[in-house]
Amino acid sequence: MTDRLMIEGVAVSPHHYIGGKRVSSPTTFETRSPMNWDNLLGNIARGDGQTADLAVTAATEAFPAWAALTSKERAAYMHRLADLIEENKEKIAIAECMDMAMLQESLELRLVPRGALNFRNYADLAVEHEERVWDSKGTHNRVIRMPAGPAVIITPWNAPFMLSTWKVAPALAAGNTVILKPAEWSPLSASLLADMVDQAGFPPGVFNVVQGMGYEVGNALVNDPRVKRISFTGSVPTARIIGKAAAENVVPFTAELGGKSCLLVFEDADIDAAAKKAAGQYDDSGQVCMCGSRIIVQESIAEEFEKKFHEYTDKHIMGDSKNGDTTMSAMIHPTHVERVMGFIERARENGDEIVRGGKKYKEDGLWVEPTLIKPKNNDSEVVQSEIFGPVLTFQTFKTEEEGVALANSTVFGLSGIVYTGSRDRAERVGRAVRGGTVWVNTFLVRDLTAPFGGIGLSGLGREGGHYALEFHSDLKTLQILEDSTS
């Protein structure tokens, strides 16, 4: 079997990582670079039910010894892994840039280091955890967090390395073993993570990577009754399928799903800052779940805001994601480009106004122009459905109540962005906008101890801090009758 693919000088294994060893499959799938779709990066091992069984078996067998370690002992492994991520951040950034086209500079400076921070943060939180202890009705009581068992983690194709570490870290810190199934459109960085886990000396079977199609190997993983936790980030239709499997086996399940977040701008806001942030929603070609894709501006400042918005949008540069001047990356896959273009074409047919963009940047590439649409009404598809591309909508409102109503008018509720110069309005509207996270006068500032997740069709459960550690644990109340022991 081919041991390694060479991706811009970075060696990446195309095989699964199961029980501390590389494992091949009889069939493969292609991974190509979005920056040049003719560039075949390699053929990746395509897992099936047998592969899933092998991985769950390895995780099940490794679980008792890993769970028996103290939080401090597990933290030592995780800090070594974080060190290795920092040492290899350039290699990880190169491979992920080629695999899914996110800007290499952004990966190297922000997202890959965040991966190291995820492991450090959860390792330390687990060590610092203090059990709840109290006396009641003649008994001494403690709440104990127990490791749950093997956890299946399924991650999306956007920001795959950071999001994988965000989910894997709390599972390992809590004492669970892990089977990671990365998205088939961007599998390479998960394979590099497996190399670093191996180098950090994790016991075989504690961390496993299985590659392939969701309907094949993913389906087998989530239906295995030996799995005790499932954590998923992706689409609503896939979440429904996984949720049914989790329900069948009575397995706790978290889902971080789509978003259709508002960017709500009031007349007392810093208009220039708000317009600049709005134009920034085209970063990564809008392939960000928390993207403020619905721009909603108070009528009295709409004209000034829109002028500044176009000025900032004009500064975007579409091109090679390895180039530091590029601000808008290629989109992940031809299928996704056609999906996004379908939204734009249906908007035209619906009578929505295409204010700018609306076309492919190059017919032979995967870039779509930054597009702004003024919908005919709030029921327009482009307002109500997640597009996950460089397509924003522009609406106006007169009163605060009307603005909040528009912000809350979709089935999603992942996040929201509010711009205002009033402290009272920041508190009032910040509380009124329905979303798992609402930012006021900023965006994407994250405290890793805070809960993260969505409302409505944006998700189920919470990640982040102790919320994630508790999800990956079984809680036990231990009660001992006072004066009954010596």
Short mmCIF file of C-alpha atoms in Angstrom, two decimals:
data_model
loop_
_atom_site.label_atom_id
_atom_site.label_comp_id
_atom_site.label_asym_id
_atom_site.label_seq_id
_atom_site.Cartn_x
_atom_site.Cartn_y
_atom_site.Cartn_z
CA MET A 1 0.00 0.00 0.00
CA THR A 2 1.09 3.60 -0.58
CA ASP A 3 2.54 4.78 2.72
CA ARG A 4 2.33 8.54 2.20
CA LEU A 5 0.96 11.22 -0.08
CA MET A 6 3.16 14.26 -0.67
CA ILE A 7 1.10 17.44 -0.34
CA GLU A 8 3.29 20.46 -1.14
CA GLY A 9 6.17 18.71 0.62
CA VAL A 10 4.05 17.48 3.56
CA ALA A 11 3.78 13.70 3.97
CA VAL A 12 0.24 12.54 4.78
CA SER A 13 -0.97 8.97 5.22
CA PRO A 14 -4.05 8.08 3.13
CA HIS A 15 -4.97 5.24 5.49
CA HIS A 16 -7.14 4.87 8.57
CA TYR A 17 -5.55 4.97 12.02
CA ILE A 18 -6.98 2.20 14.19
CA GLY A 19 -5.55 0.67 17.35
CA GLY A 20 -2.30 2.57 16.95
CA LYS A 21 -1.68 1.27 13.40
CA ARG A 22 -2.34 2.39 9.85
CA VAL A 23 -5.04 0.28 8.21
CA SER A 24 -5.85 0.19 4.49
CA SER A 25 -9.13 -0.48 2.69
CA PRO A 26 -9.78 -2.29 -0.58
CA THR A 27 -11.55 0.77 -1.99
CA THR A 28 -10.62 4.46 -1.98
CA PHE A 29 -12.05 7.90 -2.69
CA GLU A 30 -10.37 10.95 -4.21
CA THR A 31 -9.44 14.18 -2.54
CA ARG A 32 -8.72 17.14 -4.82
CA SER A 33 -7.61 20.70 -4.26
CA PRO A 34 -10.39 23.31 -4.57
CA MET A 35 -7.80 25.80 -5.83
CA ASN A 36 -7.18 23.59 -8.87
CA TRP A 37 -9.72 20.82 -9.27
CA ASP A 38 -7.49 19.04 -11.78
CA ASN A 39 -4.97 18.55 -8.95
CA LEU A 40 -5.62 15.10 -7.52
CA LEU A 41 -4.06 15.16 -4.06
CA GLY A 42 -4.51 11.44 -3.57
CA ASN A 43 -6.72 8.42 -3.09
CA ILE A 44 -7.91 7.97 0.49
CA ALA A 45 -8.85 4.69 2.20
CA ARG A 46 -12.64 4.28 2.09
CA GLY A 47 -13.97 2.63 5.23
CA ASP A 48 -17.01 0.37 5.51
CA GLY A 49 -18.87 -1.54 8.20
CA GLN A 50 -15.90 -3.82 8.82
CA THR A 51 -13.63 -0.81 9.28
CA ALA A 52 -16.11 0.73 11.73
CA ASP A 53 -16.27 -2.50 13.72
CA LEU A 54 -12.48 -2.66 13.90
CA ALA A 55 -12.28 0.93 15.17
CA VAL A 56 -15.03 0.57 17.79
CA THR A 57 -13.43 -2.67 18.98
CA ALA A 58 -10.07 -0.92 19.38
CA ALA A 59 -11.67 1.98 21.27
CA THR A 60 -13.68 -0.38 23.48
CA GLU A 61 -10.63 -2.42 24.42
CA ALA A 62 -8.54 0.68 25.15
CA PHE A 63 -11.24 2.36 27.24
CA PRO A 64 -10.81 0.72 30.68
CA ALA A 65 -7.11 1.59 31.01
CA TRP A 66 -7.55 5.14 29.67
CA ALA A 67 -10.56 5.74 31.94
CA ALA A 68 -8.58 4.48 34.94
CA LEU A 69 -5.92 7.17 34.56
CA THR A 70 -6.23 10.33 36.61
CA SER A 71 -7.11 13.59 34.90
CA LYS A 72 -3.54 14.73 35.53
CA GLU A 73 -2.12 11.64 33.83
CA ARG A 74 -4.35 12.12 30.78
CA ALA A 75 -3.44 15.81 30.72
CA ALA A 76 0.24 14.93 30.30
CA TYR A 77 -0.55 13.16 27.02
CA MET A 78 -2.71 16.04 25.85
CA HIS A 79 -0.09 18.69 26.58
CA ARG A 80 2.49 16.65 24.64
CA LEU A 81 0.06 16.53 21.74
CA ALA A 82 -0.48 20.30 21.96
CA ASP A 83 3.29 20.81 21.81
CA LEU A 84 3.47 18.71 18.65
CA ILE A 85 0.64 20.65 17.02
CA GLU A 86 2.50 23.90 17.67
CA GLU A 87 5.74 22.43 16.31
CA ASN A 88 3.97 21.24 13.14
CA LYS A 89 1.56 24.13 12.59
CA GLU A 90 3.05 25.06 9.21
CA LYS A 91 2.74 21.50 7.87
CA ILE A 92 -0.85 21.21 9.10
CA ALA A 93 -1.72 24.59 7.58
CA ILE A 94 -0.22 23.63 4.20
CA ALA A 95 -2.07 20.32 4.01
CA GLU A 96 -5.40 21.82 5.08
CA CYS A 97 -5.02 24.78 2.74
CA MET A 98 -4.49 22.44 -0.20
CA ASP A 99 -7.29 20.11 0.91
CA MET A 100 -10.10 22.61 1.54
CA ALA A 101 -8.65 25.98 0.42
CA MET A 102 -8.95 27.92 3.67
CA LEU A 103 -6.37 30.73 3.71
CA GLN A 104 -2.99 29.28 4.68
CA GLU A 105 -2.00 32.37 6.67
CA SER A 106 -5.24 32.22 8.67
CA LEU A 107 -4.72 28.54 9.35
CA GLU A 108 -1.14 28.95 10.50
CA LEU A 109 -1.75 32.03 12.66
CA ARG A 110 -5.19 31.28 14.12
CA LEU A 111 -6.91 27.97 13.50
CA VAL A 112 -4.08 25.47 13.94
CA PRO A 113 -2.80 27.15 17.14
CA ARG A 114 -6.41 27.07 18.36
CA GLY A 115 -6.22 23.28 17.93
CA ALA A 116 -3.30 23.14 20.36
CA LEU A 117 -5.17 25.45 22.74
CA ASN A 118 -8.19 23.15 22.66
CA PHE A 119 -6.13 20.26 24.02
CA ARG A 120 -4.43 22.42 26.66
CA ASN A 121 -7.69 24.04 27.74
CA TYR A 122 -9.62 20.80 28.24
CA ALA A 123 -6.68 19.02 29.85
CA ASP A 124 -6.41 21.78 32.44
CA LEU A 125 -10.17 22.05 33.00
CA ALA A 126 -10.36 18.33 33.73
CA VAL A 127 -7.47 18.55 36.22
CA GLU A 128 -8.96 21.61 37.94
CA HIS A 129 -12.41 20.06 38.29
CA GLU A 130 -13.73 19.93 41.85
CA GLU A 131 -16.47 17.49 42.75
CA ARG A 132 -19.59 18.94 44.29
CA VAL A 133 -19.59 17.89 47.96
CA TRP A 134 -22.31 18.53 50.56
CA ASP A 135 -24.08 17.07 53.60
CA SER A 136 -27.82 16.41 53.55
CA LYS A 137 -30.27 14.38 55.63
CA GLY A 138 -27.57 12.62 57.57
CA THR A 139 -25.51 11.67 54.50
CA HIS A 140 -22.25 12.92 52.99
CA ASN A 141 -22.72 13.45 49.25
CA ARG A 142 -20.47 13.75 46.22
CA VAL A 143 -21.18 14.12 42.50
CA ILE A 144 -18.62 12.13 40.52
CA ARG A 145 -17.88 12.47 36.79
CA MET A 146 -17.22 9.03 35.31
CA PRO A 147 -15.83 8.41 31.78
CA ALA A 148 -18.68 7.26 29.54
CA GLY A 149 -16.97 5.00 26.98
CA PRO A 150 -16.07 5.11 23.29
CA ALA A 151 -17.15 8.34 21.58
CA VAL A 152 -17.84 8.77 17.86
CA ILE A 153 -16.97 12.23 16.60
CA ILE A 154 -18.06 13.32 13.11
CA THR A 155 -16.68 16.59 11.82
CA PRO A 156 -17.45 18.86 8.82
CA TRP A 157 -15.30 19.82 5.87
CA ASN A 158 -14.85 23.48 6.89
CA ALA A 159 -12.03 24.23 9.38
CA PRO A 160 -11.64 20.46 9.87
CA PHE A 161 -8.51 20.47 12.04
CA MET A 162 -9.73 23.06 14.53
CA LEU A 163 -13.21 21.55 14.77
CA SER A 164 -11.82 18.02 15.18
CA THR A 165 -9.61 19.11 18.08
CA TRP A 166 -12.52 21.08 19.59
CA LYS A 167 -14.52 17.85 19.83
CA VAL A 168 -11.77 15.30 20.45
CA ALA A 169 -10.11 17.18 23.31
CA PRO A 170 -13.01 17.12 25.82
CA ALA A 171 -13.75 13.48 25.02
CA LEU A 172 -10.17 12.44 25.77
CA ALA A 173 -9.90 14.71 28.81
CA ALA A 174 -13.08 13.19 30.25
CA GLY A 175 -11.53 9.72 29.94
CA ASN A 176 -13.31 8.50 26.82
CA THR A 177 -11.70 6.85 23.83
CA VAL A 178 -12.42 8.32 20.40
CA ILE A 179 -13.25 7.31 16.85
CA LEU A 180 -12.97 10.40 14.62
CA LYS A 181 -14.71 10.32 11.24
CA PRO A 182 -13.61 13.40 9.20
CA ALA A 183 -15.57 14.73 6.24
CA GLU A 184 -14.69 13.05 2.96
CA TRP A 185 -14.14 16.42 1.25
CA SER A 186 -11.25 17.37 3.58
CA PRO A 187 -9.73 14.33 5.33
CA LEU A 188 -6.01 15.14 5.32
CA SER A 189 -5.52 17.10 8.55
CA ALA A 190 -7.26 14.39 10.61
CA SER A 191 -4.63 11.97 9.35
CA LEU A 192 -1.88 14.36 10.47
CA LEU A 193 -3.55 14.59 13.89
CA ALA A 194 -3.34 10.79 14.14
CA ASP A 195 0.41 10.97 13.43
CA MET A 196 0.87 13.44 16.27
CA VAL A 197 -1.27 11.38 18.66
CA ASP A 198 1.00 8.44 17.87
CA GLN A 199 4.12 10.53 18.38
CA ALA A 200 2.78 11.81 21.71
CA GLY A 201 2.64 8.21 22.93
CA PHE A 202 -1.09 7.77 23.44
CA PRO A 203 -1.96 4.12 24.14
CA PRO A 204 -3.19 2.23 21.04
CA GLY A 205 -6.94 2.48 20.52
CA VAL A 206 -7.45 5.63 22.59
CA PHE A 207 -7.70 7.70 19.40
CA ASN A 208 -8.73 6.32 16.03
CA VAL A 209 -9.43 7.88 12.62
CA VAL A 210 -11.79 6.25 10.14
CA GLN A 211 -12.22 7.80 6.68
CA GLY A 212 -14.98 7.37 4.14
CA MET A 213 -18.57 8.16 3.26
CA GLY A 214 -21.07 9.07 5.93
CA TYR A 215 -23.72 6.71 4.56
CA GLU A 216 -21.26 3.81 4.74
CA VAL A 217 -18.74 3.94 7.56
CA GLY A 218 -20.40 6.82 9.40
CA ASN A 219 -23.71 4.97 9.49
CA ALA A 220 -22.03 1.86 10.88
CA LEU A 221 -20.26 3.85 13.60
CA VAL A 222 -23.31 5.66 14.96
CA ASN A 223 -25.38 2.47 14.98
CA ASP A 224 -22.84 0.44 16.98
CA PRO A 225 -24.32 -0.23 20.46
CA ARG A 226 -20.84 -0.15 22.02
CA VAL A 227 -20.61 3.59 21.29
CA LYS A 228 -21.55 5.67 24.35
CA ARG A 229 -21.39 9.22 22.99
CA ILE A 230 -21.92 10.81 19.57
CA SER A 231 -20.83 14.36 18.72
CA PHE A 232 -21.65 15.71 15.27
CA THR A 233 -21.18 18.96 13.36
CA GLY A 234 -22.83 19.23 9.95
CA SER A 235 -26.18 19.46 8.22
CA VAL A 236 -29.70 19.14 9.62
CA PRO A 237 -30.68 16.15 7.39
CA THR A 238 -27.62 14.18 8.51
CA ALA A 239 -28.28 15.11 12.16
CA ARG A 240 -31.77 13.64 11.89
CA ILE A 241 -30.34 10.34 10.65
CA ILE A 242 -27.72 10.23 13.41
CA GLY A 243 -30.28 11.27 16.01
CA LYS A 244 -32.47 8.29 15.13
CA ALA A 245 -29.50 5.95 15.55
CA ALA A 246 -28.59 7.56 18.87
CA ALA A 247 -32.18 7.25 20.08
CA GLU A 248 -32.31 3.59 19.11
CA ASN A 249 -29.32 2.85 21.36
CA VAL A 250 -30.23 5.53 23.97
CA VAL A 251 -26.90 7.30 23.43
CA PRO A 252 -26.40 10.99 24.33
CA PHE A 253 -25.92 13.03 21.16
CA THR A 254 -24.84 16.61 20.46
CA ALA A 255 -25.32 18.32 17.11
CA GLU A 256 -23.91 21.66 15.99
CA LEU A 257 -25.81 22.40 12.80
CA GLY A 258 -26.54 25.20 10.39
CA GLY A 259 -26.85 28.90 10.90
CA LYS A 260 -28.60 31.86 9.32
CA SER A 261 -27.29 34.49 11.67
CA CYS A 262 -28.27 38.14 11.66
CA LEU A 263 -25.97 41.15 11.54
CA LEU A 264 -28.25 43.73 13.10
CA VAL A 265 -27.13 47.36 12.83
CA PHE A 266 -28.79 50.23 14.70
CA GLU A 267 -28.60 53.92 13.83
CA ASP A 268 -26.47 54.67 16.91
CA ALA A 269 -23.79 52.17 15.86
CA ASP A 270 -20.29 52.84 14.54
CA ILE A 271 -21.39 52.52 10.90
CA ASP A 272 -17.89 52.15 9.51
CA ALA A 273 -17.00 49.33 11.92
CA ALA A 274 -20.30 47.57 11.24
CA ALA A 275 -19.91 47.85 7.45
CA LYS A 276 -16.36 46.53 7.61
CA LYS A 277 -17.48 43.57 9.72
CA ALA A 278 -20.36 42.91 7.33
CA ALA A 279 -17.99 42.81 4.34
CA GLY A 280 -15.81 40.47 6.40
CA GLN A 281 -18.60 37.87 6.34
CA TYR A 282 -17.31 36.97 2.85
CA ASP A 283 -14.11 35.62 4.43
CA ASP A 284 -13.61 31.92 3.68
CA SER A 285 -16.23 32.47 0.95
CA GLY A 286 -18.97 32.45 3.58
CA GLN A 287 -18.29 28.81 4.43
CA VAL A 288 -18.60 29.53 8.17
CA CYS A 289 -21.55 28.30 10.22
CA MET A 290 -21.65 31.47 12.36
CA CYS A 291 -21.48 33.83 9.38
CA GLY A 292 -23.73 36.88 9.79
CA SER A 293 -25.34 36.28 6.42
CA ARG A 294 -28.50 38.37 7.01
CA ILE A 295 -27.56 42.06 7.16
CA ILE A 296 -30.41 43.96 8.81
CA VAL A 297 -29.89 47.73 9.03
CA GLN A 298 -31.98 50.53 10.53
CA GLU A 299 -33.61 52.47 7.70
CA SER A 300 -32.19 55.87 8.70
CA ILE A 301 -28.58 54.76 8.09
CA ALA A 302 -29.13 52.16 5.36
CA GLU A 303 -27.81 54.27 2.49
CA GLU A 304 -24.61 55.28 4.29
CA PHE A 305 -24.06 51.74 5.55
CA GLU A 306 -24.50 50.20 2.11
CA LYS A 307 -22.03 52.64 0.55
CA LYS A 308 -19.37 51.74 3.09
CA PHE A 309 -20.18 48.04 2.80
CA HIS A 310 -19.50 48.09 -0.95
CA GLU A 311 -16.25 49.99 -0.41
CA TYR A 312 -14.99 47.31 1.96
CA THR A 313 -16.29 44.46 -0.19
CA ASP A 314 -14.43 45.90 -3.19
CA LYS A 315 -11.18 45.27 -1.31
CA HIS A 316 -11.66 41.50 -1.29
CA ILE A 317 -9.20 39.52 -3.41
CA MET A 318 -10.15 36.10 -4.77
CA GLY A 319 -7.26 33.83 -5.54
CA ASP A 320 -4.72 31.28 -4.37
CA SER A 321 -5.17 30.57 -0.66
CA LYS A 322 -1.40 30.17 -0.26
CA ASN A 323 -0.99 33.81 -1.24
CA GLY A 324 -1.01 36.20 1.72
CA ASP A 325 -2.89 38.85 -0.29
CA THR A 326 -5.89 36.61 -0.93
CA THR A 327 -8.93 37.30 1.25
CA MET A 328 -11.55 35.04 -0.38
CA SER A 329 -10.74 31.39 -0.82
CA ALA A 330 -12.06 28.98 -3.38
CA MET A 331 -15.12 27.01 -2.38
CA ILE A 332 -14.72 23.42 -1.25
CA HIS A 333 -16.18 21.38 -4.13
CA PRO A 334 -17.88 21.74 -7.54
CA THR A 335 -21.04 20.23 -6.10
CA HIS A 336 -21.15 22.93 -3.44
CA VAL A 337 -20.53 25.69 -5.99
CA GLU A 338 -23.50 24.50 -8.03
CA ARG A 339 -25.62 24.38 -4.87
CA VAL A 340 -24.77 28.01 -4.05
CA MET A 341 -25.33 29.13 -7.64
CA GLY A 342 -28.72 27.41 -7.50
CA PHE A 343 -29.75 29.69 -4.64
CA ILE A 344 -28.70 32.75 -6.64
CA GLU A 345 -30.55 31.67 -9.77
CA ARG A 346 -33.74 30.91 -7.83
CA ALA A 347 -33.46 34.33 -6.16
CA ARG A 348 -33.41 35.95 -9.61
CA GLU A 349 -36.43 33.94 -10.66
CA ASN A 350 -38.19 34.94 -7.43
CA GLY A 351 -37.73 38.62 -8.16
CA ASP A 352 -35.12 39.27 -5.48
CA GLU A 353 -32.67 42.04 -6.40
CA ILE A 354 -29.08 40.90 -7.03
CA VAL A 355 -27.26 44.05 -5.90
CA ARG A 356 -23.76 42.79 -6.61
CA GLY A 357 -22.02 39.58 -7.64
CA GLY A 358 -24.23 36.65 -8.50
CA LYS A 359 -21.75 34.95 -10.85
CA LYS A 360 -18.81 32.61 -10.75
CA TYR A 361 -15.53 34.48 -10.60
CA LYS A 362 -13.99 32.05 -13.08
CA GLU A 363 -15.96 29.51 -15.06
CA ASP A 364 -13.13 26.99 -14.68
CA GLY A 365 -12.65 27.59 -10.94
CA LEU A 366 -14.50 27.23 -7.66
CA TRP A 367 -14.77 30.90 -6.72
CA VAL A 368 -18.13 32.71 -6.54
CA GLU A 369 -18.22 36.50 -6.53
CA PRO A 370 -19.19 38.18 -3.24
CA THR A 371 -22.93 38.46 -3.70
CA LEU A 372 -25.46 40.75 -2.03
CA ILE A 373 -29.20 40.23 -2.48
CA LYS A 374 -32.11 42.44 -1.45
CA PRO A 375 -34.95 39.95 -1.04
CA LYS A 376 -38.46 40.64 -2.28
CA ASN A 377 -39.74 39.75 1.18
CA ASN A 378 -38.67 37.97 4.36
CA ASP A 379 -40.03 34.65 3.10
CA SER A 380 -37.51 34.52 0.25
CA GLU A 381 -35.43 31.34 0.18
CA VAL A 382 -32.18 33.28 0.41
CA VAL A 383 -33.34 34.73 3.74
CA GLN A 384 -34.71 31.56 5.27
CA SER A 385 -32.24 28.85 4.11
CA GLU A 386 -28.58 28.38 4.94
CA ILE A 387 -26.54 28.93 1.76
CA PHE A 388 -23.05 28.45 3.20
CA GLY A 389 -21.40 30.52 0.53
CA PRO A 390 -20.47 34.16 -0.26
CA VAL A 391 -24.11 35.26 -0.44
CA LEU A 392 -25.48 37.87 1.99
CA THR A 393 -28.93 39.41 2.15
CA PHE A 394 -29.74 43.05 2.94
CA GLN A 395 -32.92 44.16 4.74
CA THR A 396 -33.96 47.30 6.60
CA PHE A 397 -36.13 48.06 9.62
CA LYS A 398 -37.60 51.14 11.30
CA THR A 399 -38.00 50.28 14.98
CA GLU A 400 -36.01 48.18 17.43
CA GLU A 401 -38.94 45.78 17.78
CA GLU A 402 -39.08 45.29 14.00
CA GLY A 403 -35.33 44.70 13.83
CA VAL A 404 -35.43 42.05 16.56
CA ALA A 405 -38.41 40.39 14.90
CA LEU A 406 -36.49 40.11 11.61
CA ALA A 407 -33.43 38.79 13.45
CA ASN A 408 -35.54 36.03 15.02
CA SER A 409 -37.56 35.17 11.91
CA THR A 410 -35.80 31.97 10.80
CA VAL A 411 -35.80 28.39 12.12
CA PHE A 412 -32.09 28.73 12.94
CA GLY A 413 -30.46 30.19 16.04
CA LEU A 414 -26.73 29.53 16.10
CA SER A 415 -25.48 33.06 16.66
CA GLY A 416 -26.11 36.73 16.05
CA ILE A 417 -24.18 39.98 15.66
CA VAL A 418 -25.51 43.32 16.93
CA TYR A 419 -24.01 46.78 16.40
CA THR A 420 -25.16 49.61 18.65
CA GLY A 421 -23.65 52.50 20.58
CA SER A 422 -26.07 52.12 23.48
CA ARG A 423 -25.19 50.02 26.51
CA ASP A 424 -28.87 49.60 27.38
CA ARG A 425 -29.74 48.49 23.85
CA ALA A 426 -26.75 46.12 23.81
CA GLU A 427 -28.17 44.36 26.88
CA ARG A 428 -31.78 44.51 25.75
CA VAL A 429 -31.30 43.39 22.15
CA GLY A 430 -28.49 40.99 23.07
CA ARG A 431 -30.96 39.17 25.31
CA ALA A 432 -33.79 39.37 22.77
CA VAL A 433 -31.93 37.93 19.76
CA ARG A 434 -32.31 34.15 19.80
CA GLY A 435 -28.99 32.42 19.33
CA GLY A 436 -26.54 30.24 21.20
CA THR A 437 -24.01 33.10 21.02
CA VAL A 438 -24.70 36.78 20.41
CA TRP A 439 -21.85 39.24 19.85
CA VAL A 440 -22.29 42.98 20.32
CA ASN A 441 -19.91 45.27 18.38
CA THR A 442 -17.57 42.35 17.67
CA PHE A 443 -17.54 38.88 16.09
CA LEU A 444 -15.88 35.49 16.62
CA VAL A 445 -14.35 36.41 19.97
CA ARG A 446 -14.41 33.08 21.82
CA ASP A 447 -13.90 32.15 25.46
CA LEU A 448 -13.34 28.39 25.33
CA THR A 449 -14.98 27.90 28.73
CA ALA A 450 -18.29 29.39 27.48
CA PRO A 451 -21.07 27.16 26.15
CA PHE A 452 -21.35 26.91 22.38
CA GLY A 453 -24.27 25.54 20.40
CA GLY A 454 -27.49 26.44 18.69
CA ILE A 455 -31.20 26.97 19.16
CA GLY A 456 -33.90 25.49 16.92
CA LEU A 457 -32.50 23.80 13.82
CA SER A 458 -29.03 25.11 14.67
CA GLY A 459 -28.37 22.31 17.07
CA LEU A 460 -28.80 20.20 20.15
CA GLY A 461 -26.68 20.37 23.30
CA ARG A 462 -23.66 22.51 24.12
CA GLU A 463 -19.92 22.27 23.65
CA GLY A 464 -17.24 24.29 25.42
CA GLY A 465 -15.70 24.23 28.88
CA HIS A 466 -17.31 22.10 31.57
CA TYR A 467 -20.41 21.73 29.39
CA ALA A 468 -18.48 19.47 27.01
CA LEU A 469 -16.74 17.57 29.82
CA GLU A 470 -20.10 16.84 31.42
CA PHE A 471 -21.55 15.64 28.11
CA HIS A 472 -18.69 13.15 27.81
CA SER A 473 -19.21 11.92 31.37
CA ASP A 474 -21.71 9.84 33.28
CA LEU A 475 -22.64 11.61 36.52
CA LYS A 476 -22.92 9.63 39.74
CA THR A 477 -24.21 10.80 43.10
CA LEU A 478 -22.41 8.95 45.91
CA GLN A 479 -24.16 9.13 49.30
CA ILE A 480 -22.56 7.76 52.47
CA LEU A 481 -24.48 7.67 55.76
CA GLU A 482 -22.62 9.87 58.25
CA ASP A 483 -20.97 8.04 61.18
CA SER A 484 -21.53 4.70 59.42
CA THR A 485 -17.88 4.26 58.45
CA SER A 486 -14.62 4.63 60.29
#
